[in-house]
mmCIF file of C-alpha atoms in Angstrom:
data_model
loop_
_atom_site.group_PDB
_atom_site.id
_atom_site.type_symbol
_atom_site.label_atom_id
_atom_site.label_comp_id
_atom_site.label_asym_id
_atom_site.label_seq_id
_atom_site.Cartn_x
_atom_site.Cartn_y
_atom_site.Cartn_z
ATOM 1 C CA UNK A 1 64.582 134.493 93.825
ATOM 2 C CA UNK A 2 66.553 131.541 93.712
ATOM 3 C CA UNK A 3 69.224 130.820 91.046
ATOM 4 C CA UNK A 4 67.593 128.495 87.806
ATOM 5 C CA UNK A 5 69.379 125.583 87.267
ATOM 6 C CA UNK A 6 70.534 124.932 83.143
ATOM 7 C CA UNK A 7 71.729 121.355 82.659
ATOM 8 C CA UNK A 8 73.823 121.555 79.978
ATOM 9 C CA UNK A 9 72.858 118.995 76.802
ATOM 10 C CA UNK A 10 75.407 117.673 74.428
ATOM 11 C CA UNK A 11 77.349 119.321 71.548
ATOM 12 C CA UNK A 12 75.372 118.328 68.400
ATOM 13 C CA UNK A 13 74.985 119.702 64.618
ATOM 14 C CA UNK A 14 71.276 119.152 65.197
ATOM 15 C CA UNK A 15 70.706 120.419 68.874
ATOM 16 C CA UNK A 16 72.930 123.836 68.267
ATOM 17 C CA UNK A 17 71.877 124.860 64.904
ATOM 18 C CA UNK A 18 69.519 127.151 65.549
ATOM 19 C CA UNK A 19 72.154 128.916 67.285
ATOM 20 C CA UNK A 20 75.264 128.589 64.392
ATOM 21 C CA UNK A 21 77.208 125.572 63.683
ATOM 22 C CA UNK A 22 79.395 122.960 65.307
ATOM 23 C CA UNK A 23 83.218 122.755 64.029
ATOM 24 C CA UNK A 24 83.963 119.277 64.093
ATOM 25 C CA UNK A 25 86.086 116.887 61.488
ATOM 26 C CA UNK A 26 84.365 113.754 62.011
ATOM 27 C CA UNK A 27 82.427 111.113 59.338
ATOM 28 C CA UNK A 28 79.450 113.790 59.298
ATOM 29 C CA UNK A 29 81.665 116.477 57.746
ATOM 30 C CA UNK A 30 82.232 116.859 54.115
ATOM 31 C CA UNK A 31 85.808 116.031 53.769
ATOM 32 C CA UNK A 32 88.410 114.883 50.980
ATOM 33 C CA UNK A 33 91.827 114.102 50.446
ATOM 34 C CA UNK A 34 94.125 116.628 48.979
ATOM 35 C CA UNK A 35 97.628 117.292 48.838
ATOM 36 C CA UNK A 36 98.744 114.139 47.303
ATOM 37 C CA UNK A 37 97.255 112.339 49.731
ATOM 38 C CA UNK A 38 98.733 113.232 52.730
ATOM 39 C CA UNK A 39 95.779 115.432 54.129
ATOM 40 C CA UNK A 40 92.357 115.414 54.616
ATOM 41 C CA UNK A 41 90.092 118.311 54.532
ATOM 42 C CA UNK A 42 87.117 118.638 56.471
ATOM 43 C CA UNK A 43 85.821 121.200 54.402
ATOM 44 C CA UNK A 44 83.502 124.693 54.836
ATOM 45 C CA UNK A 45 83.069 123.470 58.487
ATOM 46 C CA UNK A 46 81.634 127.187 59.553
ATOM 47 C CA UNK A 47 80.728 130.512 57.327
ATOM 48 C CA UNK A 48 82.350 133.646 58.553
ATOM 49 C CA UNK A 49 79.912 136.103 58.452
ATOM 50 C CA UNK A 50 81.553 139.710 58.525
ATOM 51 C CA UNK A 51 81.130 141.784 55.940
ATOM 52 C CA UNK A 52 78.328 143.703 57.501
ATOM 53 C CA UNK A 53 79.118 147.657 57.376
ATOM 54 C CA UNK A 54 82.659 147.223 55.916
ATOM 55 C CA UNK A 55 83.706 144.730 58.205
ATOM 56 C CA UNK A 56 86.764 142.428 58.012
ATOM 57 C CA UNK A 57 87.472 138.540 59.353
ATOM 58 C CA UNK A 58 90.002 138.470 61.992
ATOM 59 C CA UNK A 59 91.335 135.615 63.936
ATOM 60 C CA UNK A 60 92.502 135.794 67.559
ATOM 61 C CA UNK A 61 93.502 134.075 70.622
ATOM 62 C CA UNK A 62 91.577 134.197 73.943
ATOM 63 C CA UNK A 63 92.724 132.372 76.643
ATOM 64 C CA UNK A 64 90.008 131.680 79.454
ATOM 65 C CA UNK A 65 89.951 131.551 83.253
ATOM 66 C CA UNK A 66 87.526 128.938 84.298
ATOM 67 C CA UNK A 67 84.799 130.744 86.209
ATOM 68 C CA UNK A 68 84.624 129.298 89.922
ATOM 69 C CA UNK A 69 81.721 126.177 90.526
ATOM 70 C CA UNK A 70 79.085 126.014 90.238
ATOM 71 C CA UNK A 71 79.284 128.464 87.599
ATOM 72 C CA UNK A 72 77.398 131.576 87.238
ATOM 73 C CA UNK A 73 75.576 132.727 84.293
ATOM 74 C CA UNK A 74 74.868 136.494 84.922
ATOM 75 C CA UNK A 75 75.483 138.406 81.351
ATOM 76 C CA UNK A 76 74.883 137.141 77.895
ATOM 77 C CA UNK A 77 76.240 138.824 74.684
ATOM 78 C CA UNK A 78 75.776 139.352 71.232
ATOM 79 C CA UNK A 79 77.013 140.148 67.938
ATOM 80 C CA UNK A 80 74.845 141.969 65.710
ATOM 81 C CA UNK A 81 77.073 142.825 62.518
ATOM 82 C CA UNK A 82 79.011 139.406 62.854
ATOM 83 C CA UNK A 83 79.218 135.949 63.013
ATOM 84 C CA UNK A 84 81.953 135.032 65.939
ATOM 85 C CA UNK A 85 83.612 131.053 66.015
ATOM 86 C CA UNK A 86 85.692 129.570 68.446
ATOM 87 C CA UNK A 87 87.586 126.172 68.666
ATOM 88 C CA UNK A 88 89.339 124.843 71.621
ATOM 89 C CA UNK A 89 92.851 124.860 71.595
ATOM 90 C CA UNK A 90 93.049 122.663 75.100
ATOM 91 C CA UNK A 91 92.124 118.757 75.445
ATOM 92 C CA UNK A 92 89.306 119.905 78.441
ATOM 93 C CA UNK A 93 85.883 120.228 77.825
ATOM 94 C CA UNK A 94 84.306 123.869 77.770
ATOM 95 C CA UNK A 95 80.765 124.865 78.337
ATOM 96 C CA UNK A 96 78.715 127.064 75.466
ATOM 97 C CA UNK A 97 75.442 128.952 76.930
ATOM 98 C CA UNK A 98 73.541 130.345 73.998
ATOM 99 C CA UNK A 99 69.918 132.136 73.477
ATOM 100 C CA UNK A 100 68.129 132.696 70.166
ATOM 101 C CA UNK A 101 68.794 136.009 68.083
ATOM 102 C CA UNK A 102 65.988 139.055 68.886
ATOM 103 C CA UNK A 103 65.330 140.314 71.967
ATOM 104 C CA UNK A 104 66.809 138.793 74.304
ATOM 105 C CA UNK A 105 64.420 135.912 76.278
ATOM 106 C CA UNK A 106 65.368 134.181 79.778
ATOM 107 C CA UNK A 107 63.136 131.444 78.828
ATOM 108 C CA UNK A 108 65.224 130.193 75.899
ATOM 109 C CA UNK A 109 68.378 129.696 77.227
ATOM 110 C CA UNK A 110 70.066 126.748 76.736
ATOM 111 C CA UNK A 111 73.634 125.136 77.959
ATOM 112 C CA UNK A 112 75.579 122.864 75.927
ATOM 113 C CA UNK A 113 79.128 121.107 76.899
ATOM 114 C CA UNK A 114 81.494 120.891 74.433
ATOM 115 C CA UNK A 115 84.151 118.274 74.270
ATOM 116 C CA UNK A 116 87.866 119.021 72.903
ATOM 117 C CA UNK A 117 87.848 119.036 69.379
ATOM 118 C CA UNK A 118 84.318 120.608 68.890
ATOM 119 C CA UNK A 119 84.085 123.988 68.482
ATOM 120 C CA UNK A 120 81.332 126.582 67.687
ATOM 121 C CA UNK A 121 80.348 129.373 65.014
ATOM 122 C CA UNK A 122 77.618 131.650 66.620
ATOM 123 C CA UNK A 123 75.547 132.565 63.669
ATOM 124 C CA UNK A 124 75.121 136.637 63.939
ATOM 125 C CA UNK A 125 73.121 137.976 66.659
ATOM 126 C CA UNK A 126 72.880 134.925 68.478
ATOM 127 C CA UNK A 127 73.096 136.078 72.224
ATOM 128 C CA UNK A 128 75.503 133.307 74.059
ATOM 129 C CA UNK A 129 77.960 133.554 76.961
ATOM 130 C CA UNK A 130 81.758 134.777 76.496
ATOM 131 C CA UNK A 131 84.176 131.446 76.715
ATOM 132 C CA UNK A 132 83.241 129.063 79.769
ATOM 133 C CA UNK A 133 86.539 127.237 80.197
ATOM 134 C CA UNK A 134 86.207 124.331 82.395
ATOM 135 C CA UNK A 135 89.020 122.371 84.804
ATOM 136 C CA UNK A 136 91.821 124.999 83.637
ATOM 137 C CA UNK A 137 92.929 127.955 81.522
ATOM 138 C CA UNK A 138 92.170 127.055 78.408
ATOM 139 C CA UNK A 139 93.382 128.910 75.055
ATOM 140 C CA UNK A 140 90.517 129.393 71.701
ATOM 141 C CA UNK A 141 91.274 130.577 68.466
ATOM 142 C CA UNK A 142 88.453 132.758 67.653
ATOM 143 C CA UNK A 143 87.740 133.907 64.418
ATOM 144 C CA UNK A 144 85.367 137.036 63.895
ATOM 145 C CA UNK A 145 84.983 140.487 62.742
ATOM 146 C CA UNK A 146 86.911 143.518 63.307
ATOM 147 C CA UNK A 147 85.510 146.911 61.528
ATOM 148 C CA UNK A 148 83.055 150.155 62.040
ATOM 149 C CA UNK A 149 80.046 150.030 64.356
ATOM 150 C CA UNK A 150 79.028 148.644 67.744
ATOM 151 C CA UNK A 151 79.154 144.836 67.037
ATOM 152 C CA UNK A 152 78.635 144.172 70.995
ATOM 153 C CA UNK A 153 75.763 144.008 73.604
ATOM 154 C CA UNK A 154 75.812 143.187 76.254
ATOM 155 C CA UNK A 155 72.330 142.412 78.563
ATOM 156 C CA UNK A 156 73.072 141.332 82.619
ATOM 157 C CA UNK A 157 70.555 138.828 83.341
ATOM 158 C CA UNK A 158 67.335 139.862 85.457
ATOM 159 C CA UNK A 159 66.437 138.581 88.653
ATOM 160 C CA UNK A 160 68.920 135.666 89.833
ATOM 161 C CA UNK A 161 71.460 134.212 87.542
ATOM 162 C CA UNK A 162 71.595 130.460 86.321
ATOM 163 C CA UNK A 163 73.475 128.056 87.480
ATOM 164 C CA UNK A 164 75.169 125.312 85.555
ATOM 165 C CA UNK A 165 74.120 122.032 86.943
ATOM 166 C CA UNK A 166 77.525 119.696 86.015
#
């Protein structure tokens, strides 16, 4: 069976939130000044959703190696006691490959390209692709949950994997 081909939409609020939310400070962001004026806060951009079985927020650092083109899409994972966000560190662009929470179906997967400054907040058990850097290695600061019980599956893709049509 030949490889499907995904074709990879743009980063929006509207297009990705069934899926979690977009981390963005732009006009569509509640923001306000504070600290005397000097900063602005784009505020509650993402919830952190952790708590699940005595589970804790972390944030980390994972730095990606751009898979080789056209990429591959062969396992999708997910997080079932946690919500998981990552924001680019890295002015490149980065692809996000998500599926809906449940069981896991081929036929609802989805590719979305993210542009520097735009992260992502996969809502709990949202089943998505680990970090798809693009052009180079490319550093995220991840925030998500560190505590008891398996908060990881992982499902390799049946039949041929898809393909991300740049």
């Amino acid at each position: 069976m030949p490889a499907r081909r995904l074709r990879p939409q743009t980063l929006t609020r509207e297009a990705f939130a069934p899926y979690g939310d977009v981390i963005v400070a732009d006009a569509g962001s509640e923001h306000f000044t504070i600290n005397y004026g000097q900063t602005e806060r784009y505020h509650q951009l993402a919830t952190v959703d952790v708590a699940e079985s005595d589970g804790a927020p972390i944030i980390s650092l994972f730095r990606s190696t751009p898979l080789a083109l056209p990429v591959a899409i062969r396992i999708m994972e997910r997080h079932p006691l946690g919500s998981q966000a990552f924001y680019p560190l890295s002015t490149r662009p980065y692809l996000v490959v998500v599926a809906p929470p449940g069981d896991f179906d081929a036929d609802k997967v989805e590719a979305f390209l993210a542009q520097p400054g735009q992260g992502v907040n996969y809502h709990k058990g949202v089943w998505h692709h680990y970090c798809l850097a693009l052009e180079d290695v490319s550093d995220f600061l991840v925030v998500d949950r560190k505590g008891p019980g398996n908060n990881c599956d992982e499902i390799e893709l049946p039949d041929a994997p898809w393909t991300i049509d740049l």
